[in-house]
mmCIF file of C-alpha atoms and ligand atoms in Angstrom:
data_model
loop_
_atom_site.group_PDB
_atom_site.id
_atom_site.type_symbol
_atom_site.label_atom_id
_atom_site.label_comp_id
_atom_site.label_asym_id
_atom_site.label_seq_id
_atom_site.Cartn_x
_atom_site.Cartn_y
_atom_site.Cartn_z
ATOM 1 C CA UNK A 656 123.294 77.488 109.579
ATOM 2 C CA UNK A 657 126.690 77.913 107.924
ATOM 3 C CA UNK A 658 128.156 81.296 108.623
ATOM 4 C CA UNK A 659 131.552 82.005 107.132
ATOM 5 C CA UNK A 660 133.871 84.914 107.784
ATOM 6 C CA UNK A 661 135.420 85.903 104.453
ATOM 7 C CA UNK A 662 138.688 87.813 104.590
ATOM 8 C CA UNK A 663 140.269 89.618 101.640
ATOM 9 C CA UNK A 664 143.552 90.954 102.872
ATOM 10 C CA UNK A 665 145.450 93.525 100.785
ATOM 11 C CA UNK A 666 148.640 95.385 101.554
ATOM 12 C CA UNK A 667 146.918 98.391 103.133
ATOM 13 C CA UNK A 668 143.325 97.241 103.551
ATOM 14 C CA UNK A 669 141.398 94.300 104.898
ATOM 15 C CA UNK A 670 137.944 93.622 103.500
ATOM 16 C CA UNK A 671 135.689 91.277 105.405
ATOM 17 C CA UNK A 672 132.223 89.810 105.264
ATOM 18 C CA UNK A 673 130.138 87.381 107.261
ATOM 19 C CA UNK A 674 128.019 85.359 104.871
ATOM 20 C CA UNK A 675 125.250 82.870 105.450
ATOM 21 C CA UNK A 676 126.307 80.373 102.814
ATOM 22 C CA UNK A 677 122.981 78.501 102.539
ATOM 23 C CA UNK A 678 120.722 81.492 102.033
ATOM 24 C CA UNK A 679 123.427 83.653 100.491
ATOM 25 C CA UNK A 680 122.581 86.506 102.821
ATOM 26 C CA UNK A 681 125.239 88.957 103.885
ATOM 27 C CA UNK A 682 125.167 89.305 107.669
ATOM 28 C CA UNK A 683 127.800 92.040 107.839
ATOM 29 C CA UNK A 684 130.610 93.426 105.763
ATOM 30 C CA UNK A 685 133.134 96.203 105.783
ATOM 31 C CA UNK A 686 136.676 97.298 105.174
ATOM 32 C CA UNK A 687 139.530 98.388 107.399
ATOM 33 C CA UNK A 688 141.691 100.791 105.445
ATOM 34 C CA UNK A 689 145.036 102.512 105.882
ATOM 35 C CA UNK A 690 146.808 99.617 107.540
ATOM 36 C CA UNK A 691 150.313 100.738 108.432
ATOM 37 C CA UNK A 692 149.467 104.357 107.643
ATOM 38 C CA UNK A 693 149.598 107.343 109.962
ATOM 39 C CA UNK A 694 146.125 107.673 111.364
ATOM 40 C CA UNK A 695 145.247 104.072 110.491
ATOM 41 C CA UNK A 696 145.863 100.869 112.418
ATOM 42 C CA UNK A 697 149.489 99.728 112.748
ATOM 43 C CA UNK A 698 149.271 96.252 111.211
ATOM 44 C CA UNK A 699 147.080 93.414 109.956
ATOM 45 C CA UNK A 700 146.640 91.932 113.441
ATOM 46 C CA UNK A 701 145.261 95.265 114.649
ATOM 47 C CA UNK A 702 143.039 95.487 111.558
ATOM 48 C CA UNK A 703 141.575 92.075 112.351
ATOM 49 C CA UNK A 704 140.879 93.194 115.916
ATOM 50 C CA UNK A 705 138.918 96.134 114.468
ATOM 51 C CA UNK A 706 136.934 93.617 112.403
ATOM 52 C CA UNK A 707 136.180 91.501 115.496
ATOM 53 C CA UNK A 708 135.045 94.599 117.404
ATOM 54 C CA UNK A 709 132.808 95.621 114.510
ATOM 55 C CA UNK A 710 131.331 92.148 114.112
ATOM 56 C CA UNK A 711 130.783 91.436 117.828
ATOM 57 C CA UNK A 712 127.696 89.158 117.965
ATOM 58 C CA UNK A 713 127.858 88.418 114.236
ATOM 59 C CA UNK A 714 130.893 86.261 115.009
ATOM 60 C CA UNK A 715 128.683 83.720 116.785
ATOM 61 C CA UNK A 716 128.151 80.455 114.946
ATOM 62 C CA UNK A 717 130.996 80.784 112.442
ATOM 63 C CA UNK A 718 131.897 77.444 110.840
ATOM 64 C CA UNK A 719 134.932 78.548 108.852
ATOM 65 C CA UNK A 720 137.098 81.435 107.730
ATOM 66 C CA UNK A 721 137.570 81.865 103.982
ATOM 67 C CA UNK A 722 140.574 83.713 102.619
ATOM 68 C CA UNK A 723 140.778 85.166 99.155
ATOM 69 C CA UNK A 724 144.207 84.399 97.745
ATOM 70 C CA UNK A 725 145.023 86.072 94.455
ATOM 71 C CA UNK A 726 147.604 83.677 93.011
ATOM 72 C CA UNK A 727 147.479 79.912 93.359
ATOM 73 C CA UNK A 728 150.403 79.329 91.006
ATOM 74 C CA UNK A 729 150.563 76.209 88.852
ATOM 75 C CA UNK A 730 149.365 73.717 91.465
ATOM 76 C CA UNK A 731 146.862 75.324 93.832
ATOM 77 C CA UNK A 732 143.447 75.740 92.317
ATOM 78 C CA UNK A 733 140.953 73.854 94.445
ATOM 79 C CA UNK A 734 139.837 75.597 97.629
ATOM 80 C CA UNK A 735 142.303 74.304 100.203
ATOM 81 C CA UNK A 736 142.329 73.878 103.948
ATOM 82 C CA UNK A 737 145.034 76.095 105.404
ATOM 83 C CA UNK A 738 147.733 74.196 107.264
ATOM 84 C CA UNK A 739 151.449 74.730 107.685
ATOM 85 C CA UNK A 740 152.200 72.901 104.441
ATOM 86 C CA UNK A 741 149.829 75.175 102.507
ATOM 87 C CA UNK A 742 151.376 78.249 104.106
ATOM 88 C CA UNK A 743 154.797 77.059 102.942
ATOM 89 C CA UNK A 744 153.481 76.569 99.405
ATOM 90 C CA UNK A 745 151.946 80.041 99.432
ATOM 91 C CA UNK A 746 155.192 81.556 100.659
ATOM 92 C CA UNK A 747 156.996 79.911 97.781
ATOM 93 C CA UNK A 748 154.507 81.531 95.378
ATOM 94 C CA UNK A 749 155.111 85.070 96.558
ATOM 95 C CA UNK A 750 157.504 85.968 93.718
ATOM 96 C CA UNK A 751 154.694 85.261 91.217
ATOM 97 C CA UNK A 752 152.403 87.764 92.937
ATOM 98 C CA UNK A 753 154.616 90.047 95.012
ATOM 99 C CA UNK A 754 151.940 92.718 95.414
ATOM 100 C CA UNK A 755 149.065 90.421 96.289
ATOM 101 C CA UNK A 756 150.073 87.151 97.909
ATOM 102 C CA UNK A 757 152.229 88.420 100.816
ATOM 103 C CA UNK A 758 149.391 90.549 102.255
ATOM 104 C CA UNK A 759 146.966 87.621 101.852
ATOM 105 C CA UNK A 760 149.423 85.423 103.751
ATOM 106 C CA UNK A 761 149.629 88.018 106.492
ATOM 107 C CA UNK A 762 145.840 88.026 106.721
ATOM 108 C CA UNK A 763 145.773 84.230 106.949
ATOM 109 C CA UNK A 764 148.427 84.166 109.638
ATOM 110 C CA UNK A 765 146.785 86.723 111.911
ATOM 111 C CA UNK A 766 143.327 85.180 111.417
ATOM 112 C CA UNK A 767 144.640 81.688 112.214
ATOM 113 C CA UNK A 768 146.187 82.988 115.415
ATOM 114 C CA UNK A 769 143.022 84.820 116.401
ATOM 115 C CA UNK A 770 140.627 82.013 115.484
ATOM 116 C CA UNK A 771 142.680 78.828 115.970
ATOM 117 C CA UNK A 772 139.706 76.524 116.469
ATOM 118 C CA UNK A 773 138.029 77.255 113.143
ATOM 119 C CA UNK A 774 139.027 75.726 109.821
ATOM 120 C CA UNK A 775 140.616 78.290 107.508
ATOM 121 C CA UNK A 776 140.224 77.803 103.780
ATOM 122 C CA UNK A 777 142.140 79.491 100.954
ATOM 123 C CA UNK A 778 140.180 80.235 97.774
ATOM 124 C CA UNK A 779 142.217 81.175 94.735
ATOM 125 C CA UNK A 780 141.417 83.891 92.238
ATOM 126 C CA UNK A 781 143.225 81.888 89.584
ATOM 127 C CA UNK A 782 141.278 78.652 90.191
ATOM 128 C CA UNK A 783 138.537 78.949 87.592
ATOM 129 C CA UNK A 784 141.077 79.501 84.820
ATOM 130 C CA UNK A 785 143.308 76.572 85.723
ATOM 131 C CA UNK A 786 142.080 74.531 82.766
ATOM 132 C CA UNK A 787 142.272 77.207 80.097
ATOM 133 C CA UNK A 788 142.991 75.612 76.735
ATOM 134 C CA UNK A 789 146.760 75.527 76.077
ATOM 135 C CA UNK A 790 146.382 77.866 73.086
ATOM 136 C CA UNK A 791 144.985 80.544 75.397
ATOM 137 C CA UNK A 792 147.182 79.808 78.400
ATOM 138 C CA UNK A 793 150.532 79.740 76.589
ATOM 139 C CA UNK A 794 152.707 82.789 75.949
ATOM 140 C CA UNK A 795 154.671 82.668 72.722
ATOM 141 C CA UNK A 796 158.046 82.942 74.418
ATOM 142 C CA UNK A 797 160.978 80.531 74.751
ATOM 143 C CA UNK A 798 159.218 77.461 76.051
ATOM 144 C CA UNK A 799 162.075 76.250 78.250
ATOM 145 C CA UNK A 800 162.181 79.552 80.077
ATOM 146 C CA UNK A 801 158.400 79.571 80.402
ATOM 147 C CA UNK A 802 158.461 76.048 81.854
ATOM 148 C CA UNK A 803 161.331 76.759 84.223
ATOM 149 C CA UNK A 804 159.641 79.827 85.670
ATOM 150 C CA UNK A 805 155.997 78.670 85.544
ATOM 151 C CA UNK A 806 155.076 81.391 83.089
ATOM 152 C CA UNK A 807 151.578 80.946 81.679
ATOM 153 C CA UNK A 808 148.279 82.780 81.572
ATOM 154 C CA UNK A 809 146.764 82.143 85.000
ATOM 155 C CA UNK A 810 143.853 84.579 84.881
ATOM 156 C CA UNK A 811 142.322 86.319 87.909
ATOM 157 C CA UNK A 812 138.891 87.365 89.242
ATOM 158 C CA UNK A 813 138.072 83.693 88.600
ATOM 159 C CA UNK A 814 135.675 83.500 91.532
ATOM 160 C CA UNK A 815 133.698 86.360 90.007
ATOM 161 C CA UNK A 816 133.767 85.105 86.406
ATOM 162 C CA UNK A 817 132.545 81.690 87.534
ATOM 163 C CA UNK A 818 129.872 83.049 89.877
ATOM 164 C CA UNK A 819 128.558 85.540 87.324
ATOM 165 C CA UNK A 820 128.493 83.077 84.427
ATOM 166 C CA UNK A 821 126.562 80.581 86.571
ATOM 167 C CA UNK A 822 124.155 83.292 87.729
ATOM 168 C CA UNK A 823 123.625 84.404 84.127
ATOM 169 C CA UNK A 824 122.567 80.891 83.116
ATOM 170 C CA UNK A 825 120.311 80.636 86.159
ATOM 171 C CA UNK A 826 118.754 84.032 85.392
ATOM 172 C CA UNK A 827 118.059 82.991 81.801
ATOM 173 C CA UNK A 828 116.765 79.601 82.924
ATOM 174 C CA UNK A 829 118.982 77.703 80.505
ATOM 175 C CA UNK A 830 121.656 75.067 81.194
ATOM 176 C CA UNK A 831 125.121 76.526 81.728
ATOM 177 C CA UNK A 832 126.632 73.980 79.368
ATOM 178 C CA UNK A 833 124.561 75.302 76.463
ATOM 179 C CA UNK A 834 125.867 78.881 76.666
ATOM 180 C CA UNK A 835 128.725 80.768 75.068
ATOM 181 C CA UNK A 836 129.376 83.732 77.325
ATOM 182 C CA UNK A 837 131.519 86.821 77.597
ATOM 183 C CA UNK A 838 131.863 88.166 81.144
ATOM 184 C CA UNK A 839 133.181 91.681 81.665
ATOM 185 C CA UNK A 840 134.268 92.220 85.261
ATOM 186 C CA UNK A 841 134.826 95.968 85.411
ATOM 187 C CA UNK A 842 135.828 97.175 88.872
ATOM 188 C CA UNK A 843 139.025 98.908 89.924
ATOM 189 C CA UNK A 844 140.681 95.804 88.597
ATOM 190 C CA UNK A 845 139.088 94.743 85.320
ATOM 191 C CA UNK A 846 139.095 91.549 83.302
ATOM 192 C CA UNK A 847 137.174 89.858 80.516
ATOM 193 C CA UNK A 848 136.574 86.178 79.964
ATOM 194 C CA UNK A 849 135.175 83.953 77.254
ATOM 195 C CA UNK A 850 133.314 80.953 78.642
ATOM 196 C CA UNK A 851 131.862 78.064 76.656
ATOM 197 C CA UNK A 852 129.564 75.597 78.402
ATOM 198 C CA UNK A 853 130.699 76.836 81.800
ATOM 199 C CA UNK A 854 134.401 76.315 81.002
ATOM 200 C CA UNK A 855 136.733 79.248 80.452
ATOM 201 C CA UNK A 856 138.286 79.432 76.986
ATOM 202 C CA UNK A 857 140.164 82.705 77.401
ATOM 203 C CA UNK A 858 140.668 85.549 79.839
ATOM 204 C CA UNK A 859 142.396 88.897 79.682
ATOM 205 C CA UNK A 860 144.584 88.786 82.797
ATOM 206 C CA UNK A 861 147.746 86.757 82.534
ATOM 207 C CA UNK A 862 150.741 85.724 84.606
ATOM 208 C CA UNK A 863 149.773 88.655 86.814
ATOM 209 C CA UNK A 864 146.640 90.803 87.136
ATOM 210 C CA UNK A 865 148.339 93.509 85.058
ATOM 211 C CA UNK A 866 147.458 92.263 81.585
ATOM 212 C CA UNK A 867 144.387 92.997 79.538
ATOM 213 C CA UNK A 868 141.843 95.755 80.035
ATOM 214 C CA UNK A 869 142.630 99.289 81.154
ATOM 215 C CA UNK A 870 142.022 99.417 84.919
ATOM 216 C CA UNK A 871 141.788 101.956 87.722
ATOM 217 C CA UNK A 872 145.535 102.208 88.222
ATOM 218 C CA UNK A 873 146.929 99.394 85.996
ATOM 219 C CA UNK A 874 147.869 99.740 82.359
ATOM 220 C CA UNK A 875 146.553 96.436 81.071
ATOM 221 C CA UNK A 876 148.149 95.410 77.752
ATOM 222 C CA UNK A 877 151.280 97.243 76.735
ATOM 223 C CA UNK A 878 154.131 96.510 74.362
ATOM 224 C CA UNK A 879 156.696 94.601 76.480
ATOM 225 C CA UNK A 880 159.252 96.754 74.667
ATOM 226 C CA UNK A 881 158.130 99.689 76.832
ATOM 227 C CA UNK A 882 159.559 97.939 79.878
ATOM 228 C CA UNK A 883 162.952 97.231 78.385
ATOM 229 C CA UNK A 884 163.064 100.712 76.864
ATOM 230 C CA UNK A 885 162.332 102.400 80.213
ATOM 231 C CA UNK A 886 164.771 100.173 82.018
ATOM 232 C CA UNK A 887 167.568 100.904 79.577
ATOM 233 C CA UNK A 888 166.878 104.508 78.655
ATOM 234 C CA UNK A 889 165.048 106.138 81.552
ATOM 235 C CA UNK A 890 167.081 104.107 84.044
ATOM 236 C CA UNK A 891 163.995 103.078 85.918
ATOM 237 C CA UNK A 892 164.434 100.030 88.151
ATOM 238 C CA UNK A 893 162.106 97.034 87.764
ATOM 239 C CA UNK A 894 160.454 98.122 91.005
ATOM 240 C CA UNK A 895 159.847 101.631 89.595
ATOM 241 C CA UNK A 896 158.405 100.239 86.390
ATOM 242 C CA UNK A 897 156.234 97.705 88.169
ATOM 243 C CA UNK A 898 154.958 100.359 90.521
ATOM 244 C CA UNK A 899 154.196 102.721 87.637
ATOM 245 C CA UNK A 900 152.328 100.025 85.688
ATOM 246 C CA UNK A 901 150.368 98.896 88.749
ATOM 247 C CA UNK A 902 149.712 102.044 90.709
ATOM 248 C CA UNK A 903 150.095 105.059 88.453
ATOM 249 C CA UNK A 904 148.758 103.877 85.103
ATOM 250 C CA UNK A 905 145.292 103.084 83.773
ATOM 251 C CA UNK A 906 142.575 105.650 84.438
ATOM 252 C CA UNK A 907 144.623 107.310 87.153
ATOM 253 C CA UNK A 908 147.706 107.665 84.974
ATOM 254 C CA UNK A 909 145.780 108.974 81.979
ATOM 255 C CA UNK A 910 142.881 110.886 83.485
ATOM 256 C CA UNK A 911 144.018 111.556 87.054
ATOM 257 C CA UNK A 912 140.995 109.753 88.478
ATOM 258 C CA UNK A 913 139.921 106.150 89.048
ATOM 259 C CA UNK A 914 136.311 106.706 90.061
ATOM 260 C CA UNK A 915 134.106 106.674 86.957
ATOM 261 C CA UNK A 916 131.504 108.891 88.625
ATOM 262 C CA UNK A 917 134.099 111.647 88.989
ATOM 263 C CA UNK A 918 135.594 110.892 85.591
ATOM 264 C CA UNK A 919 132.251 111.526 83.896
ATOM 265 C CA UNK A 920 131.954 114.862 85.692
ATOM 266 C CA UNK A 921 135.413 115.832 84.464
ATOM 267 C CA UNK A 922 134.499 114.868 80.918
ATOM 268 C CA UNK A 923 131.307 116.964 81.173
ATOM 269 C CA UNK A 924 133.356 119.931 82.276
ATOM 270 C CA UNK A 925 135.608 119.558 79.210
ATOM 271 C CA UNK A 926 138.702 117.913 80.704
ATOM 272 C CA UNK A 927 140.611 116.477 77.700
ATOM 273 C CA UNK A 928 142.739 114.083 79.802
ATOM 274 C CA UNK A 929 139.623 112.532 81.331
ATOM 275 C CA UNK A 930 138.057 112.292 77.864
ATOM 276 C CA UNK A 931 141.095 110.514 76.422
ATOM 277 C CA UNK A 932 141.308 108.145 79.406
ATOM 278 C CA UNK A 933 137.680 107.170 78.843
ATOM 279 C CA UNK A 934 138.222 106.657 75.121
ATOM 280 C CA UNK A 935 141.278 104.470 75.704
ATOM 281 C CA UNK A 936 139.310 102.434 78.266
ATOM 282 C CA UNK A 937 136.374 101.901 75.911
ATOM 283 C CA UNK A 938 138.593 101.149 72.922
ATOM 284 C CA UNK A 939 140.413 98.383 74.811
ATOM 285 C CA UNK A 940 137.160 96.942 76.100
ATOM 286 C CA UNK A 941 135.716 96.805 72.574
ATOM 287 C CA UNK A 942 138.841 95.072 71.299
ATOM 288 C CA UNK A 943 138.425 92.320 73.876
ATOM 289 C CA UNK A 944 134.722 91.936 73.170
ATOM 290 C CA UNK A 945 135.497 91.581 69.471
ATOM 291 C CA UNK A 946 138.300 89.129 70.164
ATOM 292 C CA UNK A 947 136.107 86.952 72.367
ATOM 293 C CA UNK A 948 133.213 87.009 69.896
ATOM 294 C CA UNK A 949 135.709 85.601 67.399
ATOM 295 C CA UNK A 950 137.159 83.086 69.872
ATOM 296 C CA UNK A 951 133.659 81.812 70.705
ATOM 297 C CA UNK A 952 132.249 82.120 67.188
ATOM 298 C CA UNK A 953 129.453 84.223 68.664
ATOM 299 C CA UNK A 954 128.095 84.870 72.120
ATOM 300 C CA UNK A 955 124.726 83.921 73.576
ATOM 301 C CA UNK A 956 125.320 86.204 76.533
ATOM 302 C CA UNK A 957 127.497 89.197 77.368
ATOM 303 C CA UNK A 958 127.404 90.089 81.062
ATOM 304 C CA UNK A 959 128.635 93.213 82.819
ATOM 305 C CA UNK A 960 129.609 93.014 86.478
ATOM 306 C CA UNK A 961 131.551 94.755 89.313
ATOM 307 C CA UNK A 962 131.495 98.446 90.282
ATOM 308 C CA UNK A 963 131.759 100.000 86.821
ATOM 309 C CA UNK A 964 130.011 97.189 84.949
ATOM 310 C CA UNK A 965 127.020 97.150 87.302
ATOM 311 C CA UNK A 966 126.610 100.905 87.618
ATOM 312 C CA UNK A 967 127.953 102.767 84.611
ATOM 313 C CA UNK A 968 125.363 102.780 81.816
ATOM 314 C CA UNK A 969 127.578 104.955 79.583
ATOM 315 C CA UNK A 970 130.417 102.426 79.681
ATOM 316 C CA UNK A 971 128.022 99.612 78.768
ATOM 317 C CA UNK A 972 126.504 101.650 75.929
ATOM 318 C CA UNK A 973 129.861 102.729 74.503
ATOM 319 C CA UNK A 974 131.375 99.257 74.875
ATOM 320 C CA UNK A 975 128.663 97.720 72.666
ATOM 321 C CA UNK A 976 127.567 100.527 70.331
ATOM 322 C CA UNK A 977 127.556 99.831 66.609
ATOM 323 C CA UNK A 978 127.693 96.058 67.041
ATOM 324 C CA UNK A 979 124.271 95.189 65.634
ATOM 325 C CA UNK A 980 125.947 93.487 62.665
ATOM 326 C CA UNK A 981 127.605 91.227 65.255
ATOM 327 C CA UNK A 982 124.213 90.460 66.806
ATOM 328 C CA UNK A 983 124.660 92.719 69.818
ATOM 329 C CA UNK A 984 122.132 95.472 70.475
ATOM 330 C CA UNK A 985 121.338 97.249 73.717
ATOM 331 C CA UNK A 986 117.964 98.576 74.756
ATOM 332 C CA UNK A 987 118.887 102.135 75.768
ATOM 333 C CA UNK A 988 116.079 102.391 78.293
ATOM 334 C CA UNK A 989 116.759 99.092 79.990
ATOM 335 C CA UNK A 990 120.442 99.967 80.031
ATOM 336 C CA UNK A 991 119.769 103.283 81.755
ATOM 337 C CA UNK A 992 117.615 101.739 84.496
ATOM 338 C CA UNK A 993 119.161 100.941 87.856
ATOM 339 C CA UNK A 994 118.517 97.917 90.013
ATOM 340 C CA UNK A 995 120.332 95.742 92.479
ATOM 341 C CA UNK A 996 119.494 92.394 90.940
ATOM 342 C CA UNK A 997 120.387 90.618 87.702
ATOM 343 C CA UNK A 998 118.653 92.115 84.644
ATOM 344 C CA UNK A 999 118.578 92.043 80.868
ATOM 345 C CA UNK A 1000 119.594 95.215 79.018
ATOM 346 C CA UNK A 1001 119.641 93.994 75.410
ATOM 347 C CA UNK A 1002 116.987 94.802 72.812
ATOM 348 C CA UNK A 1003 114.440 92.116 71.857
ATOM 349 C CA UNK A 1004 116.040 92.053 68.401
ATOM 350 C CA UNK A 1005 119.535 91.348 69.785
ATOM 351 C CA UNK A 1006 120.641 87.773 69.130
ATOM 352 C CA UNK A 1007 123.122 88.112 71.999
ATOM 353 C CA UNK A 1008 121.471 88.668 75.367
ATOM 354 C CA UNK A 1009 123.228 91.381 77.348
ATOM 355 C CA UNK A 1010 122.928 91.227 81.132
ATOM 356 C CA UNK A 1011 123.971 93.114 84.212
ATOM 357 C CA UNK A 1012 124.667 90.608 86.990
ATOM 358 C CA UNK A 1013 125.985 91.799 90.350
ATOM 359 C CA UNK A 1014 128.989 89.760 91.377
ATOM 360 C CA UNK A 1015 129.247 88.314 94.875
ATOM 361 C CA UNK A 1016 132.747 87.029 95.438
ATOM 362 C CA UNK A 1017 132.198 86.783 99.198
ATOM 363 C CA UNK A 1018 129.256 84.437 98.785
ATOM 364 C CA UNK A 1019 131.176 82.325 96.267
ATOM 365 C CA UNK A 1020 134.143 82.105 98.657
ATOM 366 C CA UNK A 1021 131.843 81.250 101.572
ATOM 367 C CA UNK A 1022 130.248 78.420 99.579
ATOM 368 C CA UNK A 1023 133.647 77.081 98.535
ATOM 369 C CA UNK A 1024 134.682 77.077 102.204
ATOM 370 C CA UNK A 1025 131.609 75.202 103.306
ATOM 371 C CA UNK A 1026 132.180 72.552 100.643
ATOM 372 C CA UNK A 1027 135.752 72.033 101.883
ATOM 373 C CA UNK A 1028 134.635 71.878 105.499
ATOM 374 C CA UNK A 1029 131.795 69.491 104.667
ATOM 375 C CA UNK A 1030 134.190 67.179 102.834
ATOM 376 C CA UNK A 1031 136.305 67.070 105.984
ATOM 377 C CA UNK A 1032 133.272 65.682 107.781
HETATM 378 P P1 ADP B 2000 137.230 96.549 93.342
HETATM 379 O O1 ADP B 2000 137.985 96.108 92.134
HETATM 380 O O2 ADP B 2000 138.018 97.415 94.259
HETATM 381 O O3 ADP B 2000 136.435 95.447 94.020
HETATM 382 P P2 ADP B 2000 134.605 97.576 92.549
HETATM 383 O O4 ADP B 2000 134.110 96.431 91.755
HETATM 384 O O5 ADP B 2000 133.957 97.863 93.849
HETATM 385 O O6 ADP B 2000 136.172 97.560 92.723
HETATM 386 O O7 ADP B 2000 134.496 98.877 91.625
HETATM 387 C C1 ADP B 2000 134.853 100.140 92.112
HETATM 388 C C2 ADP B 2000 134.706 101.147 90.999
HETATM 389 O O8 ADP B 2000 133.362 101.125 90.512
HETATM 390 C C3 ADP B 2000 134.898 102.600 91.444
HETATM 391 O O9 ADP B 2000 136.261 102.976 91.380
HETATM 392 C C4 ADP B 2000 134.100 103.363 90.413
HETATM 393 O O10 ADP B 2000 134.919 103.686 89.305
HETATM 394 C C5 ADP B 2000 133.045 102.371 89.959
HETATM 395 N N1 ADP B 2000 131.708 102.763 90.404
HETATM 396 C C6 ADP B 2000 131.104 102.510 91.572
HETATM 397 N N2 ADP B 2000 129.858 103.034 91.594
HETATM 398 C C7 ADP B 2000 129.674 103.631 90.404
HETATM 399 C C8 ADP B 2000 128.597 104.360 89.796
HETATM 400 N N3 ADP B 2000 127.455 104.570 90.442
HETATM 401 N N4 ADP B 2000 128.787 104.810 88.541
HETATM 402 C C9 ADP B 2000 129.940 104.595 87.882
HETATM 403 N N5 ADP B 2000 130.975 103.923 88.391
HETATM 404 C C10 ADP B 2000 130.852 103.448 89.635
#
């Protein structure tokens, strides 16, 4: 029995899960929110104590603690045992991911103190995309500056893109290495990837998780000129601009709402801002699908995953409508059905199979942990 506690520590929340890595069953999961807020818990150590209280007996028999770390930088991509040297490396990476890595480090530190006898393993969101082809990973900027500052496309949500692409092949009963896939991970954060034979060939997130698709609160792609223009003309500081692009843009910035269930209600009631936000979201998504069809030549599989991708039939329909000439056709009825498992939603006549595959990042992290621990003997 290999039970793993998976910790995903953000700046104001701590998500956790206890996963049975052999069977894949979720023993318990939850989230502690409003860390450092009035009415919440004071800090990450207190949040972890809440988790322990919640888990109680489910803590018995843990073999490892897995930590989701957003940015592994240029060198960290294999799941790694946490020791002081790794902590130092992660600290050095904080400037690359100032919003994400410091809270993950905090989570690691408090969990190591609380559970000193268990191995702790860091699993990186960038890992799967480490070997992106240079043409996809390289930004067309001054190459000396890029090299000096480790600027490249890193890609994020890698654990999910890898898990979902493997599950898609398994579901279809065909070898992973025979498939050209597009994976659309549409949650609050959102990213697309093109995967050929199980290897990533492109992905929409970049140096940071800000690039690419329109997200809950992030802009995705913008003209970099907007940043210099705001800095010079509106006298916004880099912190102001970064905060706007990360926390007050995307669906929230355009439509005042990040939850697609509410957004659809607003559109129904004739809210033009919500309507435009939705149209911008869909337009961007279609651009990436088109780009990745071209990058791959064509796709055997397009898979939707994460909160929006798994649940929002309208988004899936609008993302793929009018693409029959590209070999992509949904079955409206299958698309409208709901289920918890993996399922096909494309028409029989579609040469590209379209799937909905629930992601399970916790299970993927738990399995990565167990493989590290097993290697240790
Ligand atoms: P995170 O990136 O935080 O892990 P999730 O993958 O859980 O996000 O996605 C959360 C988002 O999924 C919500 O903000 C909401 O927009 C969307 N969502 C969840 N359930 C539904 C649903 N039934 N219909 C439409 N959208 C949904």
